PDB file of C-alpha atoms and ligand atoms in Angstrom:
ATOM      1  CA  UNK R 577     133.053  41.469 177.424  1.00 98.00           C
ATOM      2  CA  UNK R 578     133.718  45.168 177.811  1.00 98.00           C
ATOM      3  CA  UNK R 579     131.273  47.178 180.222  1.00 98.00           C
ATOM      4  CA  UNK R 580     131.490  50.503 178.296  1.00 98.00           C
ATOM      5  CA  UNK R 581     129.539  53.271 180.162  1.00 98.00           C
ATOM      6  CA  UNK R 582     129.662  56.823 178.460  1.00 98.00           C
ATOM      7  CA  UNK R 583     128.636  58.131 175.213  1.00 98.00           C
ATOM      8  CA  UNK R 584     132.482  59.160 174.381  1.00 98.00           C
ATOM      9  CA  UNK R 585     133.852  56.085 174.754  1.00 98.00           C
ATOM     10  CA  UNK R 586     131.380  53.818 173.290  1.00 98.00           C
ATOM     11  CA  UNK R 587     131.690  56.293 170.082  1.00 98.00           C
ATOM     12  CA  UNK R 588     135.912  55.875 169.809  1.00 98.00           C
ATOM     13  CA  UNK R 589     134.881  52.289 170.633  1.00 98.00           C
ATOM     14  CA  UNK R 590     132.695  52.675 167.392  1.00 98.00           C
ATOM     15  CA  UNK R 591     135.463  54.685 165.401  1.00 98.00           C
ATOM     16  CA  UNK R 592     138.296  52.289 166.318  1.00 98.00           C
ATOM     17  CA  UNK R 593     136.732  48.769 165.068  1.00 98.00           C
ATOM     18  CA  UNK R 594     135.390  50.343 162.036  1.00 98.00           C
ATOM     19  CA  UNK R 595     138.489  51.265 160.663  1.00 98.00           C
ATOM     20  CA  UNK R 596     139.827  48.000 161.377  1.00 98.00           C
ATOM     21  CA  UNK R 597     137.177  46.923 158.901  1.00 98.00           C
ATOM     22  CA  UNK R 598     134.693  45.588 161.264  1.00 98.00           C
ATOM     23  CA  UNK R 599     130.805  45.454 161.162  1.00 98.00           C
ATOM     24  CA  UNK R 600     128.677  46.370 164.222  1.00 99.00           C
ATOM     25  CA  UNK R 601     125.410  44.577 165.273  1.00 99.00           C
ATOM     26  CA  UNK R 602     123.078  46.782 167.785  1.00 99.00           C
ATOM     27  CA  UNK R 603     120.470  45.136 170.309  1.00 99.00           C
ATOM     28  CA  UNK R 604     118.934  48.088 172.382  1.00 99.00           C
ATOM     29  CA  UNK R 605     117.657  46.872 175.524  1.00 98.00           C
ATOM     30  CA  UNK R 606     116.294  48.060 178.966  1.00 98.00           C
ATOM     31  CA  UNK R 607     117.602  45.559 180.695  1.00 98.00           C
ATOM     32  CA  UNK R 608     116.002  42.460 183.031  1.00 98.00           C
ATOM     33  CA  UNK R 609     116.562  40.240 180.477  1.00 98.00           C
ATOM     34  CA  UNK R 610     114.857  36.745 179.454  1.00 98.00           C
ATOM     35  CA  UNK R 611     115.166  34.421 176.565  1.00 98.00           C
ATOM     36  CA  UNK R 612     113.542  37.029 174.350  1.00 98.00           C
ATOM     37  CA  UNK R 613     116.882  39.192 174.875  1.00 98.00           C
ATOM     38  CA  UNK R 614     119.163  36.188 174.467  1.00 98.00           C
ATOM     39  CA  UNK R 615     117.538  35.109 171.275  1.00 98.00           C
ATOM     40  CA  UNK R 616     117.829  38.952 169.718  1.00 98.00           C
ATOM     41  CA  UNK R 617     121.733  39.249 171.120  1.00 98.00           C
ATOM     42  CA  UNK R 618     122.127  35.480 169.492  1.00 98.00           C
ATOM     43  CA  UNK R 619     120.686  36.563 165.765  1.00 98.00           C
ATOM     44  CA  UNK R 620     122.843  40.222 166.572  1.00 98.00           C
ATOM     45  CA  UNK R 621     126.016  38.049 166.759  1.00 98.00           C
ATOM     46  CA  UNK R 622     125.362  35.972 163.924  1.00 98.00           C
ATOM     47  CA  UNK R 623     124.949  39.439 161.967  1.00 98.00           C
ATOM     48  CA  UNK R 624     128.196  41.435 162.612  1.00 98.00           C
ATOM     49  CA  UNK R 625     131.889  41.057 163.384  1.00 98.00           C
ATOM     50  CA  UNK R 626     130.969  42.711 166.970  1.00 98.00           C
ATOM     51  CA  UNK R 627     127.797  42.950 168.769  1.00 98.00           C
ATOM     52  CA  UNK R 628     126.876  45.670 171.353  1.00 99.00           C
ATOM     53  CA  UNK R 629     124.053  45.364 173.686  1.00 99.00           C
ATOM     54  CA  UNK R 630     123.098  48.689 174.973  1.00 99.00           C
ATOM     55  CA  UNK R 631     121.083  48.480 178.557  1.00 98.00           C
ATOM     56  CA  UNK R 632     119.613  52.209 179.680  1.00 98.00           C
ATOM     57  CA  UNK R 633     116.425  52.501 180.951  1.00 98.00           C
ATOM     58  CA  UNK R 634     115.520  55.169 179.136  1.00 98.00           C
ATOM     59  CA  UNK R 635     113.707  58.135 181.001  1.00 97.00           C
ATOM     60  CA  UNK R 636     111.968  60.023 178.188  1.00 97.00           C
ATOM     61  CA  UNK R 637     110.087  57.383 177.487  1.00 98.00           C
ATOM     62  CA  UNK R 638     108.139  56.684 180.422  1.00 98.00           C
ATOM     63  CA  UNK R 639     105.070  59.117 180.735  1.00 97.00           C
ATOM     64  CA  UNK R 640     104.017  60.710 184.264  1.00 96.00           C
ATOM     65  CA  UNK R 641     102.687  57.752 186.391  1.00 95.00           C
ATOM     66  CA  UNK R 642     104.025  54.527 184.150  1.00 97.00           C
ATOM     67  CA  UNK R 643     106.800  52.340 185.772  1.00 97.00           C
ATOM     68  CA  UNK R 644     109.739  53.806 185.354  1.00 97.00           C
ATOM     69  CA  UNK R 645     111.135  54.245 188.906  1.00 97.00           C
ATOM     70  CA  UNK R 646     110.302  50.642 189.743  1.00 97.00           C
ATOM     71  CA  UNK R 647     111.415  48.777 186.060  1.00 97.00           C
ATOM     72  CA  UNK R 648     112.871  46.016 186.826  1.00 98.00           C
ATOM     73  CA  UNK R 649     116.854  46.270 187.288  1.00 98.00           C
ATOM     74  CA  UNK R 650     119.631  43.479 187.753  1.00 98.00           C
ATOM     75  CA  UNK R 651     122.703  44.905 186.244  1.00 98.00           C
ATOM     76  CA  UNK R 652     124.968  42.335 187.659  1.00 98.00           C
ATOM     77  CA  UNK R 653     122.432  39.450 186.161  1.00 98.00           C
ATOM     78  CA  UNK R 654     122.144  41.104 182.734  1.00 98.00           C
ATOM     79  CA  UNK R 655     125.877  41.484 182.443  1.00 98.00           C
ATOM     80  CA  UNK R 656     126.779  37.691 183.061  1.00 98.00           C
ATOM     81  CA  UNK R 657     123.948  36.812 180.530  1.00 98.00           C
ATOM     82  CA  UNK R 658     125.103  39.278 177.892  1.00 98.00           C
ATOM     83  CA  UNK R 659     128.864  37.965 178.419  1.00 98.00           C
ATOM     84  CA  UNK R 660     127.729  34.608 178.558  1.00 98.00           C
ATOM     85  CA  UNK R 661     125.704  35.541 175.072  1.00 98.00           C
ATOM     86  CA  UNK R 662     129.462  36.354 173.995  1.00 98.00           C
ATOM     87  CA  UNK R 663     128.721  39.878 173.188  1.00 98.00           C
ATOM     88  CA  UNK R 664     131.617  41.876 172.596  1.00 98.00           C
ATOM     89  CA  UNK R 665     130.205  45.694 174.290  1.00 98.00           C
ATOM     90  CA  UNK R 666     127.425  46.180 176.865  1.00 99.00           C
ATOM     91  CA  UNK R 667     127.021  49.858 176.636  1.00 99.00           C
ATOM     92  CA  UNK R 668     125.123  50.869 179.968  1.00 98.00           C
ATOM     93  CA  UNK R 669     125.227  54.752 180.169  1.00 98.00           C
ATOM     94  CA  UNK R 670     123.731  57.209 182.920  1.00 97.00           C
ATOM     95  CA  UNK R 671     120.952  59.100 182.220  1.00 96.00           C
ATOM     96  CA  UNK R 672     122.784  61.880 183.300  1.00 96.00           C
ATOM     97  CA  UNK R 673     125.744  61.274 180.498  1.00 96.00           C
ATOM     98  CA  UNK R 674     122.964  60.479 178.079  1.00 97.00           C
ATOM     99  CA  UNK R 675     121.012  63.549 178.508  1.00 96.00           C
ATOM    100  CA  UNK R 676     122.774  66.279 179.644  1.00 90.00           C
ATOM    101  CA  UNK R 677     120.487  68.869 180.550  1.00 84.00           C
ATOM    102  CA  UNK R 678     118.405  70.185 179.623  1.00 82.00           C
ATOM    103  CA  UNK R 679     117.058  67.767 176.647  1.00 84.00           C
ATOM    104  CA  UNK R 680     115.638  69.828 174.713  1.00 93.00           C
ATOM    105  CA  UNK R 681     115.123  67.394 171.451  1.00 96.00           C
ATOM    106  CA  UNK R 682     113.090  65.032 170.412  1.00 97.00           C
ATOM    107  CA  UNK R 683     112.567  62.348 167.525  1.00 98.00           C
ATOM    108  CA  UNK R 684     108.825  62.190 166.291  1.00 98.00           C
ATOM    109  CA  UNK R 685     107.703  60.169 163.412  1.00 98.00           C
ATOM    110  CA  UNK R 686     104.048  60.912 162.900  1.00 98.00           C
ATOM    111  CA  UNK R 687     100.998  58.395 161.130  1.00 98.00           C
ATOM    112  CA  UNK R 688     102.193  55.778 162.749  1.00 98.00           C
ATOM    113  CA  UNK R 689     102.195  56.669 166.318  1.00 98.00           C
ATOM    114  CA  UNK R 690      98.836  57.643 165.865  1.00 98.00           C
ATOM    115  CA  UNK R 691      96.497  54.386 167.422  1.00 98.00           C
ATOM    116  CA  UNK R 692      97.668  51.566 169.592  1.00 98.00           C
ATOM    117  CA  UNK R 693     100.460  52.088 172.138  1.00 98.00           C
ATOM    118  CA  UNK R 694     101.203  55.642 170.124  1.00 98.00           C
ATOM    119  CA  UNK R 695      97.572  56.899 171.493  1.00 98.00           C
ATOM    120  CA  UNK R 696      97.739  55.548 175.059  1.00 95.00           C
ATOM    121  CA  UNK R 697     101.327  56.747 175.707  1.00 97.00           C
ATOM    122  CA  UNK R 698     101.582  60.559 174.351  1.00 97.00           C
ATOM    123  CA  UNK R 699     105.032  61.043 174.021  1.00 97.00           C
ATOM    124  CA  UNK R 700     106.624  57.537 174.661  1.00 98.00           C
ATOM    125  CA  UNK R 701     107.164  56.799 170.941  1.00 98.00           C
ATOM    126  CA  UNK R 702     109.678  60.554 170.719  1.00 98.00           C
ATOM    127  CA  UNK R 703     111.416  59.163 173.877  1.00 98.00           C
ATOM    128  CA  UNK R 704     112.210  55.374 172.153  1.00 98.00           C
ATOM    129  CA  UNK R 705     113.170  57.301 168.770  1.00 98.00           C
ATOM    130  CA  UNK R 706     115.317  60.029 170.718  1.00 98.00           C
ATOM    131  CA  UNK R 707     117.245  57.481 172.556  1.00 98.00           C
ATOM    132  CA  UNK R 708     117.191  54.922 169.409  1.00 99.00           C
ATOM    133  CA  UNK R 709     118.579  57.737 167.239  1.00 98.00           C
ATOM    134  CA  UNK R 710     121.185  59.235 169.987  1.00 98.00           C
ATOM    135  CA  UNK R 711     122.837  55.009 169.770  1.00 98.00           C
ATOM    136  CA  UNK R 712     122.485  54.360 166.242  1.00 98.00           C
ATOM    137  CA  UNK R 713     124.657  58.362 166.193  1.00 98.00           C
ATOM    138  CA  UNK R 714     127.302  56.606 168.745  1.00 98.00           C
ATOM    139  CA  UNK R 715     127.635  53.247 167.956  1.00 98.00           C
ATOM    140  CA  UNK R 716     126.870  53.999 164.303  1.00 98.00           C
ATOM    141  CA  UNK R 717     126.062  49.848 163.817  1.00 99.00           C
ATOM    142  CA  UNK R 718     125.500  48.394 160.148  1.00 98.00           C
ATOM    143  CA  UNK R 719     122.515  46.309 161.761  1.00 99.00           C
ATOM    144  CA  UNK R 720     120.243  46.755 164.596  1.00 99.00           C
ATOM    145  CA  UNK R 721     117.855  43.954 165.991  1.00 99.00           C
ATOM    146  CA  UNK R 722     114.229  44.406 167.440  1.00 98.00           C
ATOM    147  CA  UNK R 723     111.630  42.013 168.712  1.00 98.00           C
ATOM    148  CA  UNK R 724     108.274  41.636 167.095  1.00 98.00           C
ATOM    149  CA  UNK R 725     106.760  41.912 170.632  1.00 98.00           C
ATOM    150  CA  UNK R 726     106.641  45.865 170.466  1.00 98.00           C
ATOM    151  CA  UNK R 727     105.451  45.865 166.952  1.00 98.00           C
ATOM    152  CA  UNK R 728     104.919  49.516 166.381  1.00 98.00           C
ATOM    153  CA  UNK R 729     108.168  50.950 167.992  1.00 98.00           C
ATOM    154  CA  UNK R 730     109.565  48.169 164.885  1.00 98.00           C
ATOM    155  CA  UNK R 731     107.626  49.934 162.271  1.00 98.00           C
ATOM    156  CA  UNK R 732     108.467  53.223 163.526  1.00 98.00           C
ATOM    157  CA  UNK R 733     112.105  52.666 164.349  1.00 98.00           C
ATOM    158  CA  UNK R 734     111.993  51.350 160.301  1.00 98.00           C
ATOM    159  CA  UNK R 735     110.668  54.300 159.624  1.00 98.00           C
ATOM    160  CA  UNK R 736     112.539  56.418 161.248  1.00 98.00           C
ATOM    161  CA  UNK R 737     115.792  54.947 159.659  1.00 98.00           C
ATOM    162  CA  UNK R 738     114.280  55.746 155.796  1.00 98.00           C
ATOM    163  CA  UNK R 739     113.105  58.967 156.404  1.00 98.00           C
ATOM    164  CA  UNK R 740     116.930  60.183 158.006  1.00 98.00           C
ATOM    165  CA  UNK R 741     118.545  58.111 155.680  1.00 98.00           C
ATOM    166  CA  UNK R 742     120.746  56.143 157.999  1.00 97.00           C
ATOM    167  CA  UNK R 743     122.672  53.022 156.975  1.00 97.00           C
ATOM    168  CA  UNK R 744     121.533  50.888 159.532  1.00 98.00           C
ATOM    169  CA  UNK R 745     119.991  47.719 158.979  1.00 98.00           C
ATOM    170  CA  UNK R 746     116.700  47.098 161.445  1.00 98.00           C
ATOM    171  CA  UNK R 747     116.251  42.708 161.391  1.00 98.00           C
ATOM    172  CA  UNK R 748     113.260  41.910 163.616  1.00 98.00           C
ATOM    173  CA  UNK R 749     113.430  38.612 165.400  1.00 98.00           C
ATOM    174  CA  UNK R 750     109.924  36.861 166.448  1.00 97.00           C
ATOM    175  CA  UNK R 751     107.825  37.003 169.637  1.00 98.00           C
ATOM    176  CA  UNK R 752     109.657  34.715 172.148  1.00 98.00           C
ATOM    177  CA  UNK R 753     106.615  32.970 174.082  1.00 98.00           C
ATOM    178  CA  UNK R 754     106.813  31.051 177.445  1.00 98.00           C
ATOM    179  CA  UNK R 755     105.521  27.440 177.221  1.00 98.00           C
ATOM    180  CA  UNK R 756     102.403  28.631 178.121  1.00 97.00           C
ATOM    181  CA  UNK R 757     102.038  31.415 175.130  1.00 98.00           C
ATOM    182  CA  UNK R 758     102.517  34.090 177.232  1.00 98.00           C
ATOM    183  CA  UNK R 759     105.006  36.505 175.595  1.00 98.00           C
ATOM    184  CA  UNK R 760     108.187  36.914 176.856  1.00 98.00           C
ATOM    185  CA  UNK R 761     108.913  40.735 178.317  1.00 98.00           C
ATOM    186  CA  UNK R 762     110.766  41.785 181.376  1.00 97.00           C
ATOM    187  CA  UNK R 763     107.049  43.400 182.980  1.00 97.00           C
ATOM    188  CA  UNK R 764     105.972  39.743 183.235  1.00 98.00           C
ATOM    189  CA  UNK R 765     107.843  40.017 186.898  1.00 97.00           C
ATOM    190  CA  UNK R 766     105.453  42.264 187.965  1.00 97.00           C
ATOM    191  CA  UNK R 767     102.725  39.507 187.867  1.00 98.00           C
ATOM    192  CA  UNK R 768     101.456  37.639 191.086  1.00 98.00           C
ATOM    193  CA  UNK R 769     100.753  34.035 190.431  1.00 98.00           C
ATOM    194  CA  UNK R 770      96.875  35.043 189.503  1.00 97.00           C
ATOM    195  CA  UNK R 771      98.017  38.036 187.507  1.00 98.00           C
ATOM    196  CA  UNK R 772     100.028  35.316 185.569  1.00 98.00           C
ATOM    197  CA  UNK R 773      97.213  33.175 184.978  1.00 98.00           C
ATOM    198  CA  UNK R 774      95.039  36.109 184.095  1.00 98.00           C
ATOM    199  CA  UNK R 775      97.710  37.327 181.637  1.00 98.00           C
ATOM    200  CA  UNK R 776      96.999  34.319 179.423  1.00 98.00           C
ATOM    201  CA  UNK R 777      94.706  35.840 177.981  1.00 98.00           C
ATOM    202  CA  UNK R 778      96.598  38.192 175.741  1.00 98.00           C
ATOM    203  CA  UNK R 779      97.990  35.033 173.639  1.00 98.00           C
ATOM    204  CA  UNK R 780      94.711  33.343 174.221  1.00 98.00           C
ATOM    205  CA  UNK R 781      93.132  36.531 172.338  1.00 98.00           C
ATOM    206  CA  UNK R 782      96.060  35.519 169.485  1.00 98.00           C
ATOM    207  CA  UNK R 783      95.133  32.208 168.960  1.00 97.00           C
ATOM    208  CA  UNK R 784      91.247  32.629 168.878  1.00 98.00           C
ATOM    209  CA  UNK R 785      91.443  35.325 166.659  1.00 98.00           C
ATOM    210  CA  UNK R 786      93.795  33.207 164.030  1.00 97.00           C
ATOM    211  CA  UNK R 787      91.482  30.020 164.434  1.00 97.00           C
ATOM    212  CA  UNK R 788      87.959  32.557 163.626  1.00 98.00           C
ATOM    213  CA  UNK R 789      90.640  33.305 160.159  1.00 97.00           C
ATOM    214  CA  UNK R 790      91.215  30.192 159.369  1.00 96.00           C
ATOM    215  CA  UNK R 791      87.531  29.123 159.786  1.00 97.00           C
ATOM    216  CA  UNK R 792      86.917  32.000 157.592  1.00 98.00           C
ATOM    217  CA  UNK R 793      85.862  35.511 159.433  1.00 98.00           C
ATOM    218  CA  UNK R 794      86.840  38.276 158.079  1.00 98.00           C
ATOM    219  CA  UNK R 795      84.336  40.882 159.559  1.00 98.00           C
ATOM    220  CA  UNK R 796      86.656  43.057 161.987  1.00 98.00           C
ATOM    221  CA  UNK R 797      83.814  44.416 164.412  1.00 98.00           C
ATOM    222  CA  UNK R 798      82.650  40.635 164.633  1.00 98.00           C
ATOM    223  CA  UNK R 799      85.991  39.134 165.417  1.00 98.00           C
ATOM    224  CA  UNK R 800      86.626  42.039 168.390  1.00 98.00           C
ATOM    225  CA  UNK R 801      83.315  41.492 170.023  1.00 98.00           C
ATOM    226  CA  UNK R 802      84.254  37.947 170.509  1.00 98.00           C
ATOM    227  CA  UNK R 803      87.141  38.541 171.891  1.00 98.00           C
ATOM    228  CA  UNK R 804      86.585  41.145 174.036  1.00 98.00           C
ATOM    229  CA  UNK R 805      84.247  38.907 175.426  1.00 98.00           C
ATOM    230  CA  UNK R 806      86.193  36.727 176.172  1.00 97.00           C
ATOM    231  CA  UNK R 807      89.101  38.377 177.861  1.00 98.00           C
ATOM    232  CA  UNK R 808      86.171  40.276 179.674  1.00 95.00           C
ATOM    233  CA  UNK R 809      85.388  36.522 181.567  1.00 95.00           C
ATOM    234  CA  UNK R 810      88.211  37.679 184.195  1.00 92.00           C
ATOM    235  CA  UNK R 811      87.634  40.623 185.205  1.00 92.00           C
ATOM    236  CA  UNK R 812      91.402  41.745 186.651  1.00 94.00           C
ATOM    237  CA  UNK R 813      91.868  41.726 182.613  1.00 98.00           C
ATOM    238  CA  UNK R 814      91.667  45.373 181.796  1.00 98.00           C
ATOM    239  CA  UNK R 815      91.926  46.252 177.629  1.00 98.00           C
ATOM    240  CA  UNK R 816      93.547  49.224 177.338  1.00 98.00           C
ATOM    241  CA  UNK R 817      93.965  48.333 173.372  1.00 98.00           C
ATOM    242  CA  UNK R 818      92.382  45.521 171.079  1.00 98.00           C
ATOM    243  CA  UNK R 819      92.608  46.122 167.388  1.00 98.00           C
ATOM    244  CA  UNK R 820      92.694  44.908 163.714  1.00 98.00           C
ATOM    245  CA  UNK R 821      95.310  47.408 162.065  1.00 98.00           C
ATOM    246  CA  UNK R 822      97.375  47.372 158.189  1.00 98.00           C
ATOM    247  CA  UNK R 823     100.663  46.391 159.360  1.00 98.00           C
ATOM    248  CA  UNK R 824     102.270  48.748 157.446  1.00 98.00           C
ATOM    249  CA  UNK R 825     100.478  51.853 157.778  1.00 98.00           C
ATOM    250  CA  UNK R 826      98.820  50.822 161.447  1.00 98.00           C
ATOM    251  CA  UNK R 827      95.403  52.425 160.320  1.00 98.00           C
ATOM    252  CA  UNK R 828      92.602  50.360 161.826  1.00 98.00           C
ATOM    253  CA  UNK R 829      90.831  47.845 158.907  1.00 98.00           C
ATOM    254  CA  UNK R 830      86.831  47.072 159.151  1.00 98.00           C
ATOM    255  CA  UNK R 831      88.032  43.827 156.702  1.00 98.00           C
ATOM    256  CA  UNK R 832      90.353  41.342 157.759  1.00 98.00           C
ATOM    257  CA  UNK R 833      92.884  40.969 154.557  1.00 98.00           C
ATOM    258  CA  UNK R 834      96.283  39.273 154.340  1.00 97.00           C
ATOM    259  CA  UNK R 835      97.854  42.654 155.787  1.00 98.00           C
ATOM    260  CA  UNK R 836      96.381  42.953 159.081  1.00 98.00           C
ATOM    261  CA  UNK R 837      97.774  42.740 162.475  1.00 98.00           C
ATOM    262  CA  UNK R 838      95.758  42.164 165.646  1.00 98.00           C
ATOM    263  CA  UNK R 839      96.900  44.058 168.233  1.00 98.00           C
ATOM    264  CA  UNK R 840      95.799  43.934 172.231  1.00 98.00           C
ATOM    265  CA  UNK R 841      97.423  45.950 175.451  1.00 98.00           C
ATOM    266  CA  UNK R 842      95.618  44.562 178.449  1.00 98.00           C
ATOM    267  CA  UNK R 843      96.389  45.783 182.203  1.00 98.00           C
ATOM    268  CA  UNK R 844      96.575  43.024 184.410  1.00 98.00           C
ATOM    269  CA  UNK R 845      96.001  44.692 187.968  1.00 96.00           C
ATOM    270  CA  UNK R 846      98.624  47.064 187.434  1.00 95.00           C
ATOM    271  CA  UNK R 847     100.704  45.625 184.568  1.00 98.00           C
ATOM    272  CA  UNK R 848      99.977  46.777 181.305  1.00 98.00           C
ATOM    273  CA  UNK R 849     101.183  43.706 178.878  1.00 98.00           C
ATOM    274  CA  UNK R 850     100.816  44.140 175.028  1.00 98.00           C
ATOM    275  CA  UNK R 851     100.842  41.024 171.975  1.00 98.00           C
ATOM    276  CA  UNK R 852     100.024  41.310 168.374  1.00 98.00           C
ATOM    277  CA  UNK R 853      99.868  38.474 165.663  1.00 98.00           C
ATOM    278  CA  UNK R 854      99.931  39.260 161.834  1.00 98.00           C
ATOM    279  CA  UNK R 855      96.515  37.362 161.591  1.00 97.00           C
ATOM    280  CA  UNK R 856      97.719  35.053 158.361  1.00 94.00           C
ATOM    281  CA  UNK R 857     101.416  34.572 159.047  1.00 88.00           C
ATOM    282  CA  UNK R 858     101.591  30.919 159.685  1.00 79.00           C
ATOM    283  CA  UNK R 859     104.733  31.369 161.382  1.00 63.00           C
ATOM    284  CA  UNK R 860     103.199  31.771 165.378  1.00 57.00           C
TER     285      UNK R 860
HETATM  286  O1  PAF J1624     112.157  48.038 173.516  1.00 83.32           O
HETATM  287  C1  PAF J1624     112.847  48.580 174.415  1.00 83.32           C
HETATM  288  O2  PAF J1624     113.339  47.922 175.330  1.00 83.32           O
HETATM  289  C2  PAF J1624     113.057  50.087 174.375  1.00 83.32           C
HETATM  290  O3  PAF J1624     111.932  50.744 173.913  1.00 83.32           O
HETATM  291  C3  PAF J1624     114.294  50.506 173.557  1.00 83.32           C
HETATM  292  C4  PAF J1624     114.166  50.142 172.090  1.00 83.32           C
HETATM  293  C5  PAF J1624     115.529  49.837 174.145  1.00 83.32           C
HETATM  294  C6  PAF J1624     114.497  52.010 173.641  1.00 83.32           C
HETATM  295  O4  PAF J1624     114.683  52.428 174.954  1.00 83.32           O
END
């Protein structure tokens, strides 16, 4: 595996194996990575001639106070899983190459950063579709995998990609979920062994909410209540989010219909964890 770490040389990287014909598969990444990353790097390899894993922890979009000076960081880890993955590039840049300063641009794809993670973070979704935007322009892939985890950055990366017209494919892989049902992401390490237990309760949420479908509910307001209640039984569970939205538009429903999503962030002392479900996929 080739580390690769400026924006130059990942592009001629880019340049050189197209014209020999070859397709490029994209996972963007922060880094730490669990079986969640494996499984997106696996269905990237299985889409493309070449598959690049870019790790950056990107800056811009981490708002004042959130995590990003203690995110969780093991290059030397993450490169011996990526290799071992048999990815072909893991493009780990500075944020000084990446944004030389001063960054004065930004991405922003409105509508649909306008509840859920989009209202609690100002600003975070312009500093995932800046940094999405700045690798699709480098590595210029033909297909770029997402997890369903962070469900709106998937919508509005898709979104992104119609309205600019790129030729990028964007596959989304499913919610990888520990035994338990807790869902895989790379925050999870931030949890003491109570704060682990506690976090339960996000997939908990999930599967209450499907089993009040499938026994028929389909009064929004009703379904919340009950499960706000229920996450409220430990109180180191703190909502932040907890919503019925259309999963394409992400407008909040009063009616539960074959379109909507549930979608929860919950802070867990000081870990803020998110989950969705689309409430009558069978699939989770
Ligand atoms: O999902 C993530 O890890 C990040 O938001 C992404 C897409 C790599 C952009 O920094």
């Amino acid at each position: 595996m080739k580390i690769i770490s400026t924006p130059a040389e990942i592009a001629s990287w880019s340049v050189e194996h197209h014209a020999a014909g070859e397709t490029i598969s994209l996972v963007p990444t922060m880094g730490f990575f669990h079986e969640g990353h494996l499984q997106l790097m696996r269905q990237a390899r299985a889409l493309a001639d070449l598959s690049v894993v870019s790790l950056f922890v990107n800056p811009i979009q981490f708002g004042p106070g959130e995590d990003l000076d203690r995110y969780p960081r093991d290059f030397p880890r993450d490169a011996s899983l990526a290799e071992q993955e048999g990815v072909e590039v893991l493009f780990a840049p500075e944020a000084g190459t990446m944004y030389p300063a001063p960054a004065l641009t930004r991405i922003q794809v409105s509508q649909l950063t306008e509840y859920l993670c989009g209202a609690d973070r100002p600003g975070h979704f312009d500093g995932v579709c800046t940094v999405v935007a700045k690798l699709f322009n480098l590595i210029k892939p033909e297909y770029a995998v997402f997890g369903r985890k962070d469900y709106q950055q998937l919508a509005v990366i898709r979104r992104m990609v119609s309205d600019l017209n790129w030729d990028v494919l964007v596959v989304d892989h499913p919610i990888v979920r520990e035994t338990d049902g807790l869902a895989m992401s790379s925050r999870n390490k931030y949890l003491s062994i109570s704060e682990r237990q506690t976090a339960l309760c996000l997939s908990r949420a999930i599967r209450l909410a499907r089993r009040m479908v499938r026994e028929g509910l389909r009064d929004c307001a009703e379904m919340l209540s009950g499960l706000k209640k229920m996450i409220a039984t430990d109180d180191s569970a703190r909502i932040e989010y907890l919503m019925v939205v259309d999963k394409g538009s992400l407008i909040p429903q009063s009616i539960i219909t074959p379109d909507s999503l549930l979608a929860l962030a919950v802070r867990v002392g000081s870990t803020r964890l998110i989950d969705n479900t689309v409430l009558f996929d069978d699939e989770e």
